[in-house]
Structure formats: structure tokens, C-alpha cells
mmCIF file of C-alpha atoms in Angstrom:
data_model
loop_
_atom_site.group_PDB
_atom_site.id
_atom_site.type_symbol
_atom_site.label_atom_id
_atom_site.label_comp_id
_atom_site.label_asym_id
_atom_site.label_seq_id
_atom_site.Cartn_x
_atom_site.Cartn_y
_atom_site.Cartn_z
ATOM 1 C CA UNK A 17 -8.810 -16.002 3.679
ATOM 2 C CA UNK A 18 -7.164 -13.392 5.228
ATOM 3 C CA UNK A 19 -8.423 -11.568 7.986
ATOM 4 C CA UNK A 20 -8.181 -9.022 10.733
ATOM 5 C CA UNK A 21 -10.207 -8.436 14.115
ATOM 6 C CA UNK A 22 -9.875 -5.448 15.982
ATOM 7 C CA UNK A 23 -11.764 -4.541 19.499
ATOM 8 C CA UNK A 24 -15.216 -2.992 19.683
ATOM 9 C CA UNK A 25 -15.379 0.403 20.060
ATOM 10 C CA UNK A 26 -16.362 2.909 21.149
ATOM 11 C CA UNK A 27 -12.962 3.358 23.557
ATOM 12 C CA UNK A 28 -13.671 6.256 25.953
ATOM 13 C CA UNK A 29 -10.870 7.734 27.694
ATOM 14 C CA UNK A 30 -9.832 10.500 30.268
ATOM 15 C CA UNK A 31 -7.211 13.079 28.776
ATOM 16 C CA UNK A 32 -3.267 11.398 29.344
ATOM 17 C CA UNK A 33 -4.894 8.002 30.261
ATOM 18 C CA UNK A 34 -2.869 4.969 28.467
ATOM 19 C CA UNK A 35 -4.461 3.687 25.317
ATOM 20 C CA UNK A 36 -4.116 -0.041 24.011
ATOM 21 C CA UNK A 37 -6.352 -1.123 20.956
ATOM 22 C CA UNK A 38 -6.356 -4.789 20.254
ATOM 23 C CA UNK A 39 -5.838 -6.139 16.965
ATOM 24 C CA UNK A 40 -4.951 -9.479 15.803
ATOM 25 C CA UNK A 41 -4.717 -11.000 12.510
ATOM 26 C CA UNK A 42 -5.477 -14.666 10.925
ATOM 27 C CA UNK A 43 -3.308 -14.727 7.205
ATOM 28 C CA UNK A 44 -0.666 -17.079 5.443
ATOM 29 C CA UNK A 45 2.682 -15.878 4.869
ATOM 30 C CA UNK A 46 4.043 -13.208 6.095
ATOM 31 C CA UNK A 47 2.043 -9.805 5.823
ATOM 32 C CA UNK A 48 2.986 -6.533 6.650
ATOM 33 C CA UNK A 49 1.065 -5.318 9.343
ATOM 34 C CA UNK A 50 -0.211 -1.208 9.832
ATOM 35 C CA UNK A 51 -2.562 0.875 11.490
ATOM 36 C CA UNK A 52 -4.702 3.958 10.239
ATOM 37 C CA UNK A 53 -6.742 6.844 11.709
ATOM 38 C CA UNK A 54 -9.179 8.595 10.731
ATOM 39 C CA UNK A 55 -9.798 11.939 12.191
ATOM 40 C CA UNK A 56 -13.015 13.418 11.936
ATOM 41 C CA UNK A 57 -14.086 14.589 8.219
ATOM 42 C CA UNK A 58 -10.835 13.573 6.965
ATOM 43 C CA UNK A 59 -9.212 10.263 4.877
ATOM 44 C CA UNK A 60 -7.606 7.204 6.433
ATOM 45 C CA UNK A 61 -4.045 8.287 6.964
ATOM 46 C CA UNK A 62 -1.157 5.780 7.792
ATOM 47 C CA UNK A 63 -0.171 6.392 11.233
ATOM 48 C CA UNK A 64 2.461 3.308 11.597
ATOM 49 C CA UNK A 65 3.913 0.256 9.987
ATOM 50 C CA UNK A 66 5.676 -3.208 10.371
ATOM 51 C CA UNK A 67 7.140 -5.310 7.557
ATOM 52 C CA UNK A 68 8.344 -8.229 9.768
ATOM 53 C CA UNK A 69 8.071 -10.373 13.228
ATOM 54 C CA UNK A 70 9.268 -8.369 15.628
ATOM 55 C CA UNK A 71 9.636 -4.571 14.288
ATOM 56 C CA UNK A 72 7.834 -2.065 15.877
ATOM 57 C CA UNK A 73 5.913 0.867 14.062
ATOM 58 C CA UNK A 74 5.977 4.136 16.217
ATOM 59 C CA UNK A 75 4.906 7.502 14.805
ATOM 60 C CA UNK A 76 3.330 10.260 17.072
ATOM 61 C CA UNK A 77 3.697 8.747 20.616
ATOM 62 C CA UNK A 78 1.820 5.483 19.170
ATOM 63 C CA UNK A 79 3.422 2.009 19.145
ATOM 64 C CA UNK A 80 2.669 -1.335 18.011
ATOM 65 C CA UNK A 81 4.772 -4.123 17.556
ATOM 66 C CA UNK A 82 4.270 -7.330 15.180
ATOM 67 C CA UNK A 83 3.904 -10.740 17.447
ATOM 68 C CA UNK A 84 4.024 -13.461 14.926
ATOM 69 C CA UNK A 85 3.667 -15.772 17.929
ATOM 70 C CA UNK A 86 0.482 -14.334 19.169
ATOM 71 C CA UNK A 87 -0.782 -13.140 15.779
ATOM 72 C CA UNK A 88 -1.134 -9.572 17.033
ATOM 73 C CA UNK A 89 -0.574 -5.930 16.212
ATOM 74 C CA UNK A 90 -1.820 -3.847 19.341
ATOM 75 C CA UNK A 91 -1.470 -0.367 19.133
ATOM 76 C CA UNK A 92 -0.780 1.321 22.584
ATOM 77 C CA UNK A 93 -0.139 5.127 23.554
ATOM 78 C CA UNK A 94 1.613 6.185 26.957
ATOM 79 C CA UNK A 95 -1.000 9.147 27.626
ATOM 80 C CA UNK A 96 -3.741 9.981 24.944
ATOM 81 C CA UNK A 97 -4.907 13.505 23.997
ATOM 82 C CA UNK A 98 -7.748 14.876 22.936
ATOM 83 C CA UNK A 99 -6.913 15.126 19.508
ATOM 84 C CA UNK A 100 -6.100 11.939 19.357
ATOM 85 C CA UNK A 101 -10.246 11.430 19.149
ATOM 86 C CA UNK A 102 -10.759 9.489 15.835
ATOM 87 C CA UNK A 103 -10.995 5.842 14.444
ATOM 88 C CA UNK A 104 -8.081 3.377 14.143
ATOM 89 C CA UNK A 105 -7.972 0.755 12.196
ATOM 90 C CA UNK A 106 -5.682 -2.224 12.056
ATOM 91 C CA UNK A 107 -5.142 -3.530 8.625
ATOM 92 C CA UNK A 108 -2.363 -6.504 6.393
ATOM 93 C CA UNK A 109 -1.049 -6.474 3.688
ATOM 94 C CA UNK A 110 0.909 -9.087 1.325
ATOM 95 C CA UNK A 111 1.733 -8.923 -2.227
ATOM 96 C CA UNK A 112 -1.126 -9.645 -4.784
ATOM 97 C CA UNK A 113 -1.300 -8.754 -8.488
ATOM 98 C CA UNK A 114 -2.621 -5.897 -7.146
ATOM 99 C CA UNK A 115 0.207 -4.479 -5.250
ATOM 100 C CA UNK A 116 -0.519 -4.659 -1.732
ATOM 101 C CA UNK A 117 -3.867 -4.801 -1.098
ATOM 102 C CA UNK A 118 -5.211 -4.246 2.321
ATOM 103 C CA UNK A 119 -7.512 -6.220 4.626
ATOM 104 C CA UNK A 120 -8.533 -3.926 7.361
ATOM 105 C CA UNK A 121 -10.621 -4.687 9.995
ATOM 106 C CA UNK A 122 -13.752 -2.945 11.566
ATOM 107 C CA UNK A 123 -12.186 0.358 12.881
ATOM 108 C CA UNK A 124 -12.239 1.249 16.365
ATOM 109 C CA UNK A 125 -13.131 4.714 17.681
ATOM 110 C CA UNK A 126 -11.183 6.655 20.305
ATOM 111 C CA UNK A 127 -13.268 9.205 22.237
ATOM 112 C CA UNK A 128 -10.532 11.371 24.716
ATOM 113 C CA UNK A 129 -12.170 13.483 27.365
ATOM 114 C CA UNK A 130 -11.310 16.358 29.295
ATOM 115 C CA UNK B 29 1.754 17.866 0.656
ATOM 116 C CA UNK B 30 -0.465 16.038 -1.976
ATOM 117 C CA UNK B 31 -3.242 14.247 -1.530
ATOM 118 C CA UNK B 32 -5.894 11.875 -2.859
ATOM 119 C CA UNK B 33 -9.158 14.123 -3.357
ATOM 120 C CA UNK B 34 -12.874 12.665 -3.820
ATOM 121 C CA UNK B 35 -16.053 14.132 -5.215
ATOM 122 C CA UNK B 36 -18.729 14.532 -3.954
ATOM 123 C CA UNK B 37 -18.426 14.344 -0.363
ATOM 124 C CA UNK B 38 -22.269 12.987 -0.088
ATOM 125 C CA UNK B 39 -24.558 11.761 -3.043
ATOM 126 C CA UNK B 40 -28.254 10.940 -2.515
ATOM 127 C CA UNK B 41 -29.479 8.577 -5.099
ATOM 128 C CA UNK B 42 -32.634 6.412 -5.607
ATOM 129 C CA UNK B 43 -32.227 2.614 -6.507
ATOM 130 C CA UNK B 44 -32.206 1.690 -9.932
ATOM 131 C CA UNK B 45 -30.222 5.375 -10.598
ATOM 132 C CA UNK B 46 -26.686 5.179 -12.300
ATOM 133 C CA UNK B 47 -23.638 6.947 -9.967
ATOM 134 C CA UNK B 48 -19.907 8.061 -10.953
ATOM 135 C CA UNK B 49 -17.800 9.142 -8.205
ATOM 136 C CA UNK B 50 -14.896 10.949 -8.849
ATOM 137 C CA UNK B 51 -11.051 10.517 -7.143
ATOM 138 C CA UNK B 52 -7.939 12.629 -8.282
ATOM 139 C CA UNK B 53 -4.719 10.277 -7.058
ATOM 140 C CA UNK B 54 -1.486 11.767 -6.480
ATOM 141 C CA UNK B 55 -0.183 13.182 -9.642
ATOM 142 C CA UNK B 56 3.280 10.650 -10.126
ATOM 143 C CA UNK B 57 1.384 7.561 -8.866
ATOM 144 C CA UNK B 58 0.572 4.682 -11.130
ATOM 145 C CA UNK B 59 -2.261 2.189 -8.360
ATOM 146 C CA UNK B 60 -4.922 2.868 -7.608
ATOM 147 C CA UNK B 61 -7.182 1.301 -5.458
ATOM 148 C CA UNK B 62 -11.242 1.632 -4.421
ATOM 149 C CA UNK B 63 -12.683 0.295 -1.293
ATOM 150 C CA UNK B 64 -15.410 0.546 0.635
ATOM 151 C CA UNK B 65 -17.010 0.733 4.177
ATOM 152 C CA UNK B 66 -20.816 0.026 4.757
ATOM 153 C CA UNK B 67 -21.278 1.684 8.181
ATOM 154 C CA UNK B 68 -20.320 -0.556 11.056
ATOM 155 C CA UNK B 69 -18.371 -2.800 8.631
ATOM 156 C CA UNK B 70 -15.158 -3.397 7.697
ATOM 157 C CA UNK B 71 -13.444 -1.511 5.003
ATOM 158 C CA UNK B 72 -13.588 -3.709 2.153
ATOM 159 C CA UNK B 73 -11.494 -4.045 -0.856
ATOM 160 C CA UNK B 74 -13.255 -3.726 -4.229
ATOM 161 C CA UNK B 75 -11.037 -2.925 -7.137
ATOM 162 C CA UNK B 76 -7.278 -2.309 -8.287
ATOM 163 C CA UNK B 77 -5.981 -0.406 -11.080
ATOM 164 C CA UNK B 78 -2.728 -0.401 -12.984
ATOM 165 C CA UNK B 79 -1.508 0.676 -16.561
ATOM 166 C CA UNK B 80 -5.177 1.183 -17.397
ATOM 167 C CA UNK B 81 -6.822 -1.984 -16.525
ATOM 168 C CA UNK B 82 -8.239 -3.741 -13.517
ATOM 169 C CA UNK B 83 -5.149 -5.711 -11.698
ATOM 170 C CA UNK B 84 -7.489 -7.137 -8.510
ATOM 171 C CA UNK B 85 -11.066 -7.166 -8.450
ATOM 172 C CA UNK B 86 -13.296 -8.512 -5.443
ATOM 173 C CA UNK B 87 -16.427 -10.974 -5.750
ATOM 174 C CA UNK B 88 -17.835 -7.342 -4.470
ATOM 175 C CA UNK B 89 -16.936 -5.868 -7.909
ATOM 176 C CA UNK B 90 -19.314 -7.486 -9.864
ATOM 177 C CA UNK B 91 -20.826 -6.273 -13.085
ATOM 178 C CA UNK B 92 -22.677 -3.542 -12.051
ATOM 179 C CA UNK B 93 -19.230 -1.839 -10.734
ATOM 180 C CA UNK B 94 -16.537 -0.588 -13.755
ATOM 181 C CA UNK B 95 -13.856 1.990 -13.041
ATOM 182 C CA UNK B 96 -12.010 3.938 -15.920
ATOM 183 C CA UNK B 97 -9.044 6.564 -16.082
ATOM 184 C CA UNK B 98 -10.528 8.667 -18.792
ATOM 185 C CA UNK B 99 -7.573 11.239 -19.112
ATOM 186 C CA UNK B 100 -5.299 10.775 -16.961
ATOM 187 C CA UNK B 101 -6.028 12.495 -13.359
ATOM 188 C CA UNK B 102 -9.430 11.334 -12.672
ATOM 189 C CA UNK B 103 -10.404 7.421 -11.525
ATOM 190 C CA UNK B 104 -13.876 7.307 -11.698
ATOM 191 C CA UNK B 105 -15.952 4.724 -9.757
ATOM 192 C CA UNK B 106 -19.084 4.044 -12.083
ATOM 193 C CA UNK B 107 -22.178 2.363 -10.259
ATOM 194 C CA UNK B 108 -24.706 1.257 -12.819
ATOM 195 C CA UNK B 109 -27.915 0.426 -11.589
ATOM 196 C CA UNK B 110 -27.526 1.281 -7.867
ATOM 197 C CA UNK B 111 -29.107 -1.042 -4.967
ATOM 198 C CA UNK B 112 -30.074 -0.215 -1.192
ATOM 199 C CA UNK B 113 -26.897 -2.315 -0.340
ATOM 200 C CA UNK B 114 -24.062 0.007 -2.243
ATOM 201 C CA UNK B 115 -24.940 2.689 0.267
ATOM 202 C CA UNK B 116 -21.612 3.109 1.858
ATOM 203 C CA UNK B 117 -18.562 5.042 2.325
ATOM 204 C CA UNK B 118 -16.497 4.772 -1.092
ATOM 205 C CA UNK B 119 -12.670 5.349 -0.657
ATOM 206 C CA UNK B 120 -10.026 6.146 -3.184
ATOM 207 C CA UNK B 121 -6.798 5.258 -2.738
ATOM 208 C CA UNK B 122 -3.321 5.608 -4.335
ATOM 209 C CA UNK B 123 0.511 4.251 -4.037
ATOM 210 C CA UNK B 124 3.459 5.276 -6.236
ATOM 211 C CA UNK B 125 5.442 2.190 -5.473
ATOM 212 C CA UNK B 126 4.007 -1.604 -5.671
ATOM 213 C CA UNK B 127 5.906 -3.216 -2.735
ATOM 214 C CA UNK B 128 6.886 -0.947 -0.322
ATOM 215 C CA UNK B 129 5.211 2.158 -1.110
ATOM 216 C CA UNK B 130 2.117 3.989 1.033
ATOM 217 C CA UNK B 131 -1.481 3.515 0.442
ATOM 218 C CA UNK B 132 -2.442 7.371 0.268
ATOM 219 C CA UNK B 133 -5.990 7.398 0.798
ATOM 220 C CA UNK B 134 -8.951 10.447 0.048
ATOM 221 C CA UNK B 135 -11.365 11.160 2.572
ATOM 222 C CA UNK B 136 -14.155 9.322 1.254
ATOM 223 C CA UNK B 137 -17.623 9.468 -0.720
ATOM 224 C CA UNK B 138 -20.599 8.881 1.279
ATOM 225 C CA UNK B 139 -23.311 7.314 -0.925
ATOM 226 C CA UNK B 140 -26.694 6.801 0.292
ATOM 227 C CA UNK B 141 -29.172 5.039 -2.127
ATOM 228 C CA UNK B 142 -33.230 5.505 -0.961
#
């Protein structure tokens, strides 16, 4: 079935350090590939999205882009804040009965220090 | 901006004990979606919702799971004889539109069976 794997956590970083999360996915077809956080006490929000080999989701200073080739969906950031503390999580989606439902993988918190 | 609420936050339950937890979805959308997160797990899909019936159901969802839309807001989560194994983070989720639409999720139940 359809899965994803994302990197242990936790990720500790330094305040404007550069932030990569790995996440790569095992599915058939062609899924739609996205990332959400979760800040702390709060829902899982979407932070970015790709429909299709080769786009790249970008919201916020955050990037990832969709490598059919390599099966991946990395998310990186240029220089991390401390807000930016919280758990991502790397998720697919492809049509089902259901509408879209999501396989997300494990989550992966982001500590940023001062 | 609207959102996906959950009640409660936190239930405490012994085994054996019968649970409902409540989500309100975002008033014009018509899926709706419950998953799951035992801690240090993945998020897991459980059930699906559309037109008032179940659309997608996991081998998690068996029959001590139902969910109902009683009147029209609320999607109730209904737990029947809970085990030490349900305890786990319970999201709602929503989407207005099947194939291209957001997955607008609530910030979670936390149910802990003793």
C-alpha cells in the first residue's frame, strides 16, 4: 500500500540556520504530494502542495518540490525562525471513493533556538 | 476565517466505557474525514463521510467505531466499548471540494483510556 517515511525527529536548530526535512514516498500512480504543521496546541494546517512531477509547493519561506525520480518531497527553509518550532508532516494523496484521503507519515518536530 | 472545531480537548475514560467526540466542519463543506495519531505514530486514516454515509472506512474502523451527522453541524466520532489501544489523538477533518479542494483539519481530541 501506500506509504510515506519522513526523518526522525526531534530536528534542533539555531535561529536563521537552513532547514531540510526528508520525506519520501512509496505509492502507485500519481499522488499529490503536501506537507503540514502543527504548531503547538493547534490543528494540522496545510502549509504547501504539489499535484505533479516537478511543481514546487512554497508558502511562508518553505519549499519542497515533487521528484518522481527519487520518490521524494523534502521540505527545506533558507533560515528558520523561532516560530517556526512545531511538527511537519509529509503526507499523499490520490483519489479514493473517499475523496482524497491522506497517508501521512510520522511527523517530524522542529525545535528553533535562540 | 473558519475552522474545523473539536470537543473536548482531553477525555479521560476507563476501558470498557463508551466515548463520543464531537467535530463542527466548516459550515458549506460536504467530507468529512476522522483520523487518528497514537503518540509516536503516524496519523492514520480511519473513516470518510459523504451525503450521510461512510464513503472510506479503514480495517482500523471496525465495529466498535460508528460516526453519525445527527443534524447537520456536528460529526460525532462514537467509541463503543473503549480499549487501552484507542488512546490517541482523534482528528477531524473537512474539504468542500472532492478533488482539488483542502483538507481543513481541527486541532485534535486527546483520548486517554486507563
Amino acid at each position: 500500500g501506500d506509504s510515506v517515511t519522513q526523518m526522525e525527529g526531534p530536528v534542533t536548530l539555531s535561529e536563521e540556520a537552513f532547514l531540510t526535512i526528508n520525506c519520501t514516498y512509496t505509492a502507485t500512480g500519481y499522488p499529490s504530494l503536501f506537507w503540514y504543521v502543527q504548531y503547538p496546541g493547534e490543528g494540522l494546517q496545510l502549509l504547501l502542495k504539489a499535484t505533479k512531477a516537478d511543481d514546487k509547493g512554497s508558502n511562508k519561506g518553505f519549499e519542497a518540490t515533487y521528484r518522481k525520480e527519487t520518490t521524494s518531497f523534502h521540505l527545506e527553509k533558507g533560515s528558520v525562525q523561532v516560530s517556526d518550532s512545531a511538527v511537519y508532516f509529509c503526507a499523499l494523496s490520490k483519489l479514493t471513493g473517499g475523496g482524497n484521503k491522506l497517508t501521512f507519515g510520522t511527523g517530524t518536530q522542529l525545535k528553533v533556538e535562540l | 476565517e473558519p475552522e474545523v472545531t473539536q470537543t473536548p480537548s482531553h477525555q479521560v475514560t476507563q476501558m470498557g466505557q463508551e466515548v463520543i467526540l464531537r467535530c463542527v466542519p466548516i459550515s458549506n463543506h460536504l467530507y468529512f474525514y476522522w483520523y487518528r495519531q497514537i503518540l509516536g505514530q503516524k496519523v492514520e486514516f480511519l473513516v470518510s463521510f459523504y451525503n450521510n454515509e461512510i464513503s472510506e472506512k479503514s480495517e482500523i474502523f471496525d465495529d466498535q467505531f460508528s460516526v453519525e451527522r445527527p443534524d447537520g453541524s456536528n460529526f460525532t466520532l462514537k467509541i463503543r466499548s473503549t480499549k487501552l489501544e484507542d488512546s490517541a489523538m482523534y482528528f477531524c477533518a473537512s474539504r468542500g471540494d472532492a478533488n482539488t479542494g483542502e483538507l481543513f483539519f481541527g486541532e485534535g481530541s486527546r483520548l486517554t483510556v486507563l
